[in-house]
Short mmCIF file of C-alpha atoms and ligand atoms in Angstrom, two decimals:
data_model
loop_
_atom_site.label_atom_id
_atom_site.label_comp_id
_atom_site.label_asym_id
_atom_site.label_seq_id
_atom_site.Cartn_x
_atom_site.Cartn_y
_atom_site.Cartn_z
CA MET G 188 103.83 98.97 83.05
CA THR G 189 107.38 99.97 82.81
CA ASP G 190 110.37 96.97 82.79
CA SER G 191 112.73 96.80 85.61
CA PRO G 192 115.85 94.45 84.37
CA GLU G 193 117.70 95.36 87.46
CA PHE G 194 116.02 94.30 89.72
CA ASP G 195 114.87 90.36 88.56
CA SER G 196 115.59 87.69 90.84
CA GLU G 197 113.46 84.83 91.80
CA LEU G 198 111.91 86.78 95.44
CA HIS G 199 111.79 90.00 93.28
CA ARG G 200 109.47 88.22 90.75
CA THR G 201 106.98 87.04 93.82
CA ALA G 202 106.80 90.38 95.26
CA LEU G 203 105.88 91.92 92.12
CA ALA G 204 103.74 89.21 91.35
CA GLN G 205 102.26 89.63 95.13
CA LEU G 206 101.94 93.50 94.27
CA ASP G 207 100.24 92.98 90.90
CA ARG G 208 97.94 90.57 92.04
CA VAL G 209 96.53 92.78 95.31
CA ALA G 210 96.46 96.15 92.86
CA ALA G 211 94.18 94.56 90.49
CA ARG G 212 91.89 93.37 93.88
CA LEU G 213 92.04 96.77 95.02
CA ALA G 214 91.45 98.13 92.12
CA LEU G 215 94.32 100.26 93.08
CA ASP G 216 95.12 103.68 90.62
CA SER G 217 97.85 102.75 87.89
CA ASP G 218 99.77 105.79 88.75
CA ILE G 219 100.52 104.88 91.84
CA HIS G 220 100.27 101.40 91.46
CA GLU G 221 103.19 102.17 88.91
CA ARG G 222 105.34 103.81 91.20
CA LEU G 223 105.05 101.06 94.00
CA ARG G 224 106.49 98.72 91.86
CA PHE G 225 109.92 100.70 91.98
CA PRO G 226 111.79 101.31 94.91
CA ARG G 227 112.53 104.82 95.73
CA ARG G 228 116.59 104.35 95.92
CA ALA G 229 118.70 102.09 95.71
CA LEU G 230 122.65 101.75 96.46
CA VAL G 231 124.94 98.88 95.51
CA VAL G 232 128.60 99.41 97.39
CA SER G 233 131.65 97.46 96.94
CA VAL G 234 133.24 96.98 100.46
CA PRO G 235 137.02 96.14 100.38
CA ILE G 236 138.25 93.84 103.67
CA ARG G 237 141.94 93.35 104.35
CA MET G 238 141.55 89.46 105.06
CA ASP G 239 142.91 87.92 108.12
CA ARG G 240 145.23 85.80 105.51
CA GLY G 241 146.61 89.12 104.43
CA ASP G 242 144.95 89.78 101.30
CA THR G 243 142.22 92.04 100.54
CA GLU G 244 138.89 91.10 99.24
CA VAL G 245 136.10 93.08 97.73
CA PHE G 246 132.40 92.18 98.80
CA ILE G 247 129.25 94.04 97.30
CA GLY G 248 126.78 95.39 99.71
CA TYR G 249 123.58 96.99 99.07
CA ARG G 250 120.69 99.46 101.11
CA VAL G 251 117.79 99.53 99.36
CA HIS G 252 114.45 101.90 100.50
CA HIS G 253 111.39 101.18 98.67
CA ASN G 254 109.16 103.66 99.97
CA THR G 255 109.18 106.50 102.18
CA ALA G 256 105.45 107.84 101.87
CA LEU G 257 104.82 106.55 105.85
CA GLY G 258 108.37 107.65 107.42
CA PRO G 259 112.01 107.05 107.44
CA THR G 260 112.51 103.52 106.24
CA LYS G 261 113.27 100.34 108.35
CA GLY G 262 114.63 97.38 107.54
CA GLY G 263 117.58 94.77 108.08
CA LEU G 264 120.70 94.14 107.42
CA ARG G 265 121.60 90.62 105.84
CA TYR G 266 124.75 88.75 105.31
CA ASP G 267 124.16 85.49 103.45
CA LEU G 268 125.87 84.67 99.79
CA GLY G 269 122.12 84.49 98.33
CA VAL G 270 122.11 88.16 98.37
CA ASN G 271 122.09 90.31 95.56
CA LEU G 272 120.29 93.55 94.53
CA GLY G 273 117.41 91.97 93.25
CA GLU G 274 116.27 89.98 96.51
CA VAL G 275 117.25 93.23 98.58
CA THR G 276 114.98 95.19 96.62
CA ALA G 277 111.91 92.22 97.17
CA LEU G 278 112.49 92.45 100.78
CA ALA G 279 112.35 96.27 100.87
CA MET G 280 109.25 96.17 99.57
CA LEU G 281 107.72 93.59 102.01
CA MET G 282 109.28 96.04 104.76
CA SER G 283 106.71 98.64 103.14
CA TRP G 284 103.60 96.02 103.45
CA LYS G 285 104.77 94.94 106.78
CA CYS G 286 105.36 98.39 108.72
CA ALA G 287 101.98 99.71 107.14
CA LEU G 288 100.31 96.57 107.88
CA MET G 289 101.09 96.64 111.80
CA GLY G 290 100.29 100.20 111.58
CA LEU G 291 104.04 101.55 112.03
CA PRO G 292 104.94 105.45 110.94
CA TYR G 293 107.75 103.41 108.60
CA GLY G 294 108.44 103.10 104.74
CA GLY G 295 110.19 99.42 104.00
CA ALA G 296 114.31 99.14 103.28
CA LYS G 297 116.50 96.54 103.05
CA GLY G 298 120.33 95.74 103.04
CA GLY G 299 122.60 93.09 102.54
CA VAL G 300 126.44 92.09 101.96
CA ARG G 301 127.02 89.07 99.78
CA CYS G 302 128.86 86.68 102.09
CA ASN G 303 129.53 83.68 104.53
CA PRO G 304 129.25 85.24 107.25
CA ARG G 305 130.27 81.77 109.03
CA GLU G 306 133.70 81.99 107.00
CA LEU G 307 134.55 85.06 108.38
CA SER G 308 136.65 85.76 111.64
CA PRO G 309 135.36 88.12 114.39
CA ARG G 310 137.65 90.88 113.15
CA GLU G 311 136.83 90.06 109.34
CA LEU G 312 132.84 91.06 110.64
CA GLU G 313 133.71 93.81 112.45
CA HIS G 314 135.75 95.71 109.07
CA LEU G 315 133.21 94.57 106.98
CA THR G 316 130.21 96.17 109.10
CA ARG G 317 132.33 99.39 109.62
CA ARG G 318 133.31 100.22 105.87
CA TYR G 319 129.46 99.02 104.58
CA THR G 320 128.34 101.19 107.87
CA THR G 321 130.50 103.90 106.01
CA GLU G 322 129.79 103.32 102.29
CA ILE G 323 125.81 103.50 103.06
CA ILE G 324 126.53 106.38 105.66
CA HIS G 325 124.35 108.91 103.61
CA MET G 326 121.26 106.60 103.58
CA ILE G 327 120.83 105.82 107.22
CA GLY G 328 119.96 107.99 110.32
CA PRO G 329 117.20 107.79 112.60
CA ASP G 330 114.74 110.05 110.96
CA LEU G 331 116.00 108.26 107.68
CA ASP G 332 116.55 104.97 107.51
CA ILE G 333 117.29 102.92 110.37
CA PRO G 334 118.76 99.26 109.73
CA ALA G 335 117.83 95.70 112.56
CA PRO G 336 119.57 92.37 112.12
CA ASP G 337 118.01 90.06 109.85
CA LEU G 338 119.89 86.99 108.40
CA GLY G 339 123.51 86.25 109.19
CA THR G 340 123.85 89.18 111.53
CA ASP G 341 122.85 90.05 115.09
CA GLU G 342 123.50 92.46 118.26
CA GLN G 343 126.72 92.65 117.41
CA THR G 344 126.74 93.95 114.05
CA MET G 345 124.30 96.70 115.43
CA ALA G 346 126.43 97.97 118.08
CA TRP G 347 129.22 98.36 115.23
CA MET G 348 126.71 100.39 112.88
CA MET G 349 125.74 102.51 115.61
CA ASP G 350 129.11 102.96 116.61
CA THR G 351 130.85 103.61 113.14
CA TYR G 352 127.44 106.07 112.25
CA SER G 353 127.98 107.66 115.96
CA MET G 354 131.82 108.53 115.63
CA THR G 355 131.36 110.45 112.18
CA GLN G 356 128.45 112.66 114.18
CA GLY G 357 130.77 113.03 117.16
CA LYS G 358 128.00 112.01 119.66
CA SER G 359 125.89 108.28 120.49
CA VAL G 360 122.99 107.96 117.89
CA PRO G 361 121.51 104.93 119.25
CA GLY G 362 118.60 105.68 117.33
CA VAL G 363 120.26 104.89 114.09
CA VAL G 364 119.70 101.28 114.20
CA THR G 365 117.19 98.84 116.73
CA GLY G 366 117.91 95.16 117.77
CA LYS G 367 121.63 96.94 119.60
CA PRO G 368 122.80 94.86 122.88
CA ILE G 369 120.91 96.34 125.93
CA ILE G 370 123.50 98.07 126.97
CA VAL G 371 124.07 100.91 124.05
CA GLY G 372 120.23 101.75 123.88
CA GLY G 373 118.53 98.34 123.01
CA SER G 374 115.32 97.39 123.80
CA ALA G 375 114.23 94.40 126.62
CA GLY G 376 112.41 91.92 124.56
CA ARG G 377 114.12 92.21 121.34
CA ARG G 378 116.02 89.66 120.60
CA GLU G 379 113.02 87.32 121.25
CA ALA G 380 110.63 89.66 119.67
CA THR G 381 110.00 87.59 116.06
CA GLY G 382 109.83 84.27 117.57
CA ARG G 383 107.26 85.79 120.08
CA GLY G 384 105.31 87.60 117.82
CA ILE G 385 105.03 83.93 115.91
CA VAL G 386 103.15 82.65 119.07
CA PHE G 387 101.31 85.42 119.70
CA VAL G 388 99.65 85.36 115.99
CA LEU G 389 99.85 80.97 116.65
CA TYR G 390 97.45 81.78 119.44
CA GLN G 391 95.15 84.22 117.33
CA ALA G 392 95.01 81.73 114.30
CA ALA G 393 93.87 78.44 116.42
CA LYS G 394 91.29 80.55 118.30
CA SER G 395 89.98 81.81 114.70
CA LEU G 396 90.24 78.38 113.61
CA GLY G 397 88.52 77.34 116.64
CA GLN G 398 91.32 75.20 118.40
CA GLU G 399 93.67 74.94 120.40
CA LEU G 400 97.44 75.28 120.40
CA ARG G 401 98.83 73.64 123.27
CA GLY G 402 99.31 70.01 122.25
CA LYS G 403 100.02 70.32 118.40
CA LYS G 404 102.97 69.19 116.57
CA ILE G 405 105.06 71.57 115.27
CA VAL G 406 108.11 71.23 112.61
CA VAL G 407 110.62 74.48 112.82
CA GLN G 408 113.14 74.75 109.53
CA GLY G 409 115.84 76.71 110.75
CA PHE G 410 116.88 76.83 114.66
CA GLY G 411 118.62 80.82 114.42
CA ASN G 412 117.19 83.69 116.57
CA VAL G 413 113.83 83.18 114.97
CA GLY G 414 113.07 79.65 114.80
CA SER G 415 115.07 78.72 118.15
CA VAL G 416 113.15 80.87 120.15
CA ALA G 417 109.31 80.24 118.64
CA ALA G 418 110.40 76.79 119.62
CA ARG G 419 111.34 76.87 122.72
CA LEU G 420 108.12 79.29 123.50
CA LEU G 421 105.92 76.81 121.76
CA TRP G 422 107.71 73.88 123.77
CA ASN G 423 107.11 75.76 127.29
CA ASP G 424 103.67 76.22 126.22
CA GLY G 425 103.05 72.32 125.87
CA CYS G 426 103.42 71.87 122.28
CA THR G 427 105.24 69.20 120.67
CA ILE G 428 108.21 70.11 118.90
CA ALA G 429 108.68 66.91 116.40
CA GLY G 430 110.96 67.99 114.21
CA ILE G 431 113.70 70.68 114.01
CA SER G 432 116.42 71.40 111.26
CA ASP G 433 119.50 73.94 111.00
CA VAL G 434 121.89 74.82 108.00
CA LYS G 435 123.86 71.59 108.53
CA GLY G 436 120.45 68.97 108.52
CA GLY G 437 117.62 68.27 110.56
CA VAL G 438 115.86 65.73 113.78
CA TRP G 439 112.82 64.33 113.89
CA ASN G 440 111.22 62.46 116.93
CA PRO G 441 107.36 62.37 116.66
CA ALA G 442 107.35 61.88 120.32
CA GLY G 443 108.62 65.66 120.82
CA LEU G 444 112.23 66.74 121.03
CA ASP G 445 113.34 68.15 124.56
CA VAL G 446 113.90 71.84 123.25
CA ARG G 447 115.83 72.78 126.33
CA GLN G 448 118.43 69.76 126.11
CA LEU G 449 118.15 70.47 122.16
CA GLN G 450 119.67 73.98 122.76
CA ASP G 451 122.42 72.78 124.98
CA HIS G 452 123.52 70.17 121.90
CA VAL G 453 123.83 73.23 119.43
CA THR G 454 125.48 74.97 122.33
CA GLN G 455 127.90 72.76 122.43
CA THR G 456 128.28 71.36 118.94
CA GLY G 457 126.98 74.38 116.61
CA SER G 458 124.24 72.26 114.94
CA VAL G 459 120.82 70.29 115.77
CA VAL G 460 122.55 67.32 114.00
CA GLY G 461 123.38 64.62 116.35
CA PHE G 462 120.71 64.75 118.91
CA PRO G 463 120.09 61.83 121.01
CA GLY G 464 116.97 59.88 120.90
CA ALA G 465 116.21 61.12 117.39
CA GLU G 466 116.08 60.48 113.55
CA PRO G 467 117.99 62.11 111.18
CA VAL G 468 116.42 64.26 108.16
CA THR G 469 117.51 66.64 105.17
CA ASN G 470 116.69 70.33 105.41
CA GLU G 471 114.20 69.80 102.76
CA ALA G 472 112.53 66.33 104.23
CA ILE G 473 111.92 68.29 107.48
CA LEU G 474 109.19 70.31 105.47
CA GLU G 475 106.71 67.35 104.44
CA GLN G 476 106.80 65.58 107.89
CA PRO G 477 103.06 65.34 108.98
CA CYS G 478 102.28 67.70 111.35
CA ASP G 479 99.42 70.51 112.53
CA VAL G 480 101.69 73.60 112.35
CA LEU G 481 105.06 73.73 110.21
CA ILE G 482 107.53 77.06 110.85
CA PRO G 483 109.25 77.87 107.68
CA ALA G 484 112.20 79.85 109.61
CA ALA G 485 115.14 79.70 107.66
CA VAL G 486 115.32 81.09 103.77
CA ASP G 487 112.97 82.42 101.20
CA SER G 488 111.28 79.69 98.47
CA VAL G 489 111.73 76.79 100.00
CA ILE G 490 108.05 75.81 99.77
CA HIS G 491 107.90 75.57 96.11
CA ALA G 492 105.48 74.31 93.19
CA ARG G 493 107.72 70.66 93.29
CA ASN G 494 106.90 69.95 96.99
CA ALA G 495 104.10 72.09 98.24
CA ASP G 496 101.44 69.29 97.59
CA ARG G 497 103.72 67.28 100.01
CA ILE G 498 103.33 69.82 102.78
CA LYS G 499 101.14 67.85 105.02
CA ALA G 500 100.58 70.82 107.97
CA LEU G 501 97.40 72.19 108.57
CA ILE G 502 99.00 75.71 109.13
CA VAL G 503 101.72 77.07 107.77
CA ALA G 504 103.62 80.21 109.79
CA GLU G 505 105.93 82.14 107.61
CA ALA G 506 108.37 83.06 109.90
CA ALA G 507 110.97 83.59 107.15
CA ASN G 508 110.69 86.30 105.15
CA GLY G 509 109.53 85.38 101.52
CA PRO G 510 109.38 81.14 102.04
CA THR G 511 106.37 80.21 100.16
CA THR G 512 106.36 80.89 95.96
CA PRO G 513 103.36 82.41 94.59
CA GLU G 514 103.01 78.76 92.65
CA ALA G 515 103.07 76.82 95.93
CA ASP G 516 100.91 79.70 97.36
CA VAL G 517 97.93 78.39 94.85
CA ILE G 518 98.08 74.84 95.72
CA LEU G 519 98.71 74.87 99.72
CA ARG G 520 95.24 77.09 99.31
CA ASP G 521 93.84 74.28 96.93
CA HIS G 522 94.81 71.53 100.13
CA GLY G 523 93.08 74.06 102.51
CA VAL G 524 96.61 74.94 103.91
CA THR G 525 96.12 78.15 106.25
CA VAL G 526 98.73 79.96 105.70
CA ILE G 527 100.18 83.21 107.96
CA PRO G 528 102.05 85.20 105.65
CA ASP G 529 105.52 86.74 106.25
CA ILE G 530 104.67 90.40 106.72
CA LEU G 531 101.57 89.59 109.21
CA CYS G 532 103.74 86.19 110.95
CA ASN G 533 107.46 87.74 111.31
CA ALA G 534 106.15 91.30 112.29
CA GLY G 535 107.15 90.78 116.15
CA GLY G 536 111.13 91.83 115.17
CA VAL G 537 109.89 94.97 113.21
CA VAL G 538 107.79 95.88 116.18
CA VAL G 539 109.98 96.13 119.31
CA SER G 540 112.45 97.71 116.90
CA TYR G 541 109.84 100.43 116.64
CA PHE G 542 109.49 100.07 120.21
CA GLU G 543 113.27 100.26 120.75
CA TRP G 544 113.74 103.43 118.48
CA VAL G 545 110.76 104.93 120.26
CA GLN G 546 112.63 104.69 123.77
CA GLY G 547 115.87 105.57 122.13
CA LEU G 548 114.57 108.64 120.95
CA GLN G 549 112.82 109.44 124.25
CA TYR G 550 116.30 107.99 126.37
CA TYR G 551 113.68 106.33 128.31
CA PHE G 552 113.02 102.77 128.61
CA TRP G 553 110.47 100.22 129.32
CA LYS G 554 110.06 97.16 131.50
CA GLU G 555 110.20 93.96 129.44
CA SER G 556 106.41 92.94 130.98
CA GLU G 557 105.47 96.38 128.54
CA ILE G 558 107.11 95.09 125.80
CA ILE G 559 105.84 92.02 125.92
CA ALA G 560 101.79 93.15 126.43
CA ARG G 561 102.13 95.91 123.96
CA LEU G 562 103.87 93.08 121.32
CA GLN G 563 100.84 91.33 122.51
CA GLU G 564 98.32 93.73 121.68
CA ILE G 565 99.70 94.32 118.40
CA MET G 566 100.46 91.18 116.66
CA ALA G 567 96.69 89.82 117.87
CA ARG G 568 94.97 92.67 116.65
CA SER G 569 96.78 92.77 113.56
CA PHE G 570 95.67 89.06 112.79
CA THR G 571 91.97 89.65 113.82
CA SER G 572 91.97 92.65 111.16
CA VAL G 573 94.02 90.54 108.76
CA TRP G 574 91.54 87.38 109.28
CA ARG G 575 88.34 89.68 109.07
CA THR G 576 89.34 91.63 105.57
CA ALA G 577 89.99 87.56 104.43
CA GLN G 578 86.54 86.60 105.40
CA LYS G 579 84.85 89.89 104.26
CA SER G 580 86.75 90.11 100.60
CA GLY G 581 86.80 85.80 100.35
CA VAL G 582 90.19 85.81 100.04
CA ASP G 583 93.48 83.78 102.19
CA LEU G 584 95.30 85.25 104.55
CA ARG G 585 98.37 86.82 102.44
CA THR G 586 95.69 88.35 99.99
CA GLY G 587 94.19 90.31 103.17
CA ALA G 588 97.32 91.34 104.96
CA LEU G 589 98.70 92.82 101.54
CA MET G 590 95.27 94.41 101.09
CA GLU G 591 96.05 96.08 104.13
CA GLY G 592 99.63 97.02 103.64
CA ILE G 593 99.32 97.78 100.10
CA SER G 594 96.27 100.05 100.34
CA ARG G 595 97.57 101.78 103.63
CA VAL G 596 100.80 102.88 101.78
CA ALA G 597 99.05 103.94 98.69
CA ASP G 598 96.45 106.15 100.78
CA ALA G 599 99.56 107.99 102.40
CA HIS G 600 100.66 108.75 98.14
CA VAL G 601 97.23 109.82 98.00
CA SER G 602 97.56 112.41 100.13
CA ARG G 603 100.80 113.44 99.93
CA GLY G 604 100.23 114.04 96.23
CA LEU G 605 103.37 113.66 93.56
CA TYR G 606 106.22 116.12 94.06
CA PRO G 607 106.99 118.35 92.24
N1 LIG J 990 115.07 91.90 109.71
C1 LIG J 990 113.57 92.05 110.46
C2 LIG J 990 112.49 91.70 109.17
O1 LIG J 990 112.58 91.10 108.58
C3 LIG J 990 113.53 92.75 111.04
C4 LIG J 990 113.57 94.47 110.63
C5 LIG J 990 113.12 95.61 111.54
O2 LIG J 990 113.55 95.36 112.91
O3 LIG J 990 113.47 96.76 111.18
O4 LIG J 990 111.11 92.37 109.40
#
């Protein structure tokens, strides 16, 4: 196997270890395995921005296309201080498996700019987004590569990207990004899609385990777009939300938090910290609280070899990308914890992105109820399929999900052959 030191990072080592393990299990053709270990193309750009203080700061950005065997590439754009080439490359690889697993006609991609978006003003964020989009303009397009929101980016980021791309084309091109505001071609239900998809998957998981989701005790790490929606929907459905955290810290009440009041508290204060009637808990300690379902919905590698044996949850639902390291995976499996892997658990976002893209290409928009029903069907079907694969092969759900995703991409390579 060829070495690829330029992509080295913790998450990339995790992604490669997962691929290598599953390739061996699938007895994948070694030529195709070798090709899947590398991104198809990766671009590094510098993004100079005139800051509000008057000086110029240069940010580093990336866009990586992992694989194009199944179609144009798809994947989010993140603004975070942890962004580097290795992380973005690993996340692009995960998107390849995720899209293939969900039966979407896409390869995987990812982008990122290394910055702290919380320290940038709206003007600086707009300039950063527009200049970054201009620097990667040849890498994106409705039938080439379609960005979407991820950590630190949102609907507004996508509106600026779409506008910047459209200005270079002399016409509106809604299909170049997904996760846009509805007024400029976004889809009903996209904002809630990742959180809602997690809930659908959890219902299916509970059913397969012969349990009832209602009344279960849930802990959510992360109260952004994904964690807050999952928490609210589960709370509406009669689950006890015992703990929630965000970047600043967490709150814990085993009798249950009122998620609507907590949301109001966050709107007023900017954080869950200080919510009345709950004990403070750190972002690390919240993972180890006693609960039925733990939802890591923040950043990668938070469950690792040093804390995995203290996780008390029966189910870990991976809302974030890559929250569990391979060493922790083994420990959780040995402790009988059911891990619903990221590429299945958080795929609701990219599934509704696909709906948005299809609606945009047809200039015909569906009702929210239709979006939710189709999302539910795809999430439930995919979970059942992964569950069966895992049972049949005697493996955990992550291995089952990767086996399905990776083998689909590999089949596409076999059928297309190697150019020239
Ligand atoms: N950023 C999300 C993910 O990691 C969504 C990607 C998309 O919608 O293209 O799956």
